[in-house]
Amino acid sequence: CPKPNRSPFHPTQKPISLLRRLILNSTSLGDVVYDCFAGSGSLGIACEQTGRKAIMVERDEEYCRTIVD
C-alpha cells in the first residue's frame, strides 16, 4: 500500500487499502469490527466496502464531523 499524502482531515490517516486487506484477512462477511480511535473514519469506509459493520468511537468532535461529512 502506498503511503498516503498528509490528510487535511487527520494527521495520521491510514490507507483504506491497507485496512481493507486487514479486514478481509481477519473477519468474515457481516462481522462487526470495533475501532476505539475512529479518527477520520478510514476503518468505517473499509468495513462498508468489504461488507462488514463498524462500531467506531471518537472523542474529538472535529474528527466526528469529518467522519459524518
Coordinates of C-alpha atoms in Angstrom, one line a residue, residues 7-67:
S7 CA -4.5 14.4 5.1
P8 CA -6.2 17.8 5.9
F9 CA -8.7 15.8 7.9
H10 CA -6.4 13.8 10.3
P11 CA -2.6 13.8 10.8
T12 CA -2.3 10.0 10.8
Q13 CA -5.0 8.9 8.4
K14 CA -4.5 5.2 7.5
P15 CA -4.7 4.0 3.8
I16 CA -8.1 2.4 3.2
S17 CA -6.5 -0.2 1.0
L18 CA -4.3 -1.4 4.0
L19 CA -7.3 -1.5 6.3
R20 CA -9.4 -3.4 3.7
R21 CA -6.7 -6.0 3.4
L22 CA -6.5 -6.4 7.2
I23 CA -10.3 -6.7 7.5
L24 CA -10.5 -9.3 4.7
N25 CA -7.8 -11.4 6.3
S26 CA -9.2 -11.2 9.8
T27 CA -13.0 -11.2 9.5
S28 CA -15.9 -12.8 7.7
L29 CA -18.7 -11.1 5.7
G30 CA -21.2 -9.5 8.1
D31 CA -18.8 -9.4 11.1
V32 CA -18.5 -6.4 13.3
V33 CA -15.2 -4.5 13.5
Y34 CA -14.5 -2.2 16.5
D35 CA -12.4 0.9 16.2
C36 CA -11.9 2.7 19.5
F37 CA -9.9 5.6 17.8
A38 CA -12.0 6.3 14.8
G39 CA -10.1 9.4 13.7
S40 CA -11.0 10.2 10.1
G41 CA -13.2 7.1 9.7
S42 CA -11.0 5.1 7.3
L43 CA -11.8 1.8 9.0
G44 CA -15.5 2.5 8.7
I45 CA -15.1 3.1 4.9
A46 CA -13.1 -0.1 4.6
C47 CA -15.8 -2.0 6.5
E48 CA -18.5 -0.6 4.2
Q49 CA -16.5 -1.6 1.2
T50 CA -16.0 -5.2 2.4
G51 CA -19.5 -5.9 3.8
R52 CA -18.6 -5.6 7.4
K53 CA -20.2 -3.5 10.1
A54 CA -18.2 -1.0 12.1
I55 CA -18.5 0.3 15.6
M56 CA -16.4 3.4 16.0
V57 CA -15.6 5.6 18.9
E58 CA -14.1 9.1 18.7
R59 CA -14.0 11.7 21.4
D60 CA -12.8 14.6 19.3
E61 CA -15.8 16.5 17.9
E62 CA -13.8 17.7 14.8
Y63 CA -12.9 14.2 13.8
C64 CA -16.5 13.1 14.3
R65 CA -17.7 15.9 12.0
T66 CA -15.1 14.7 9.4
I67 CA -16.5 11.1 9.6

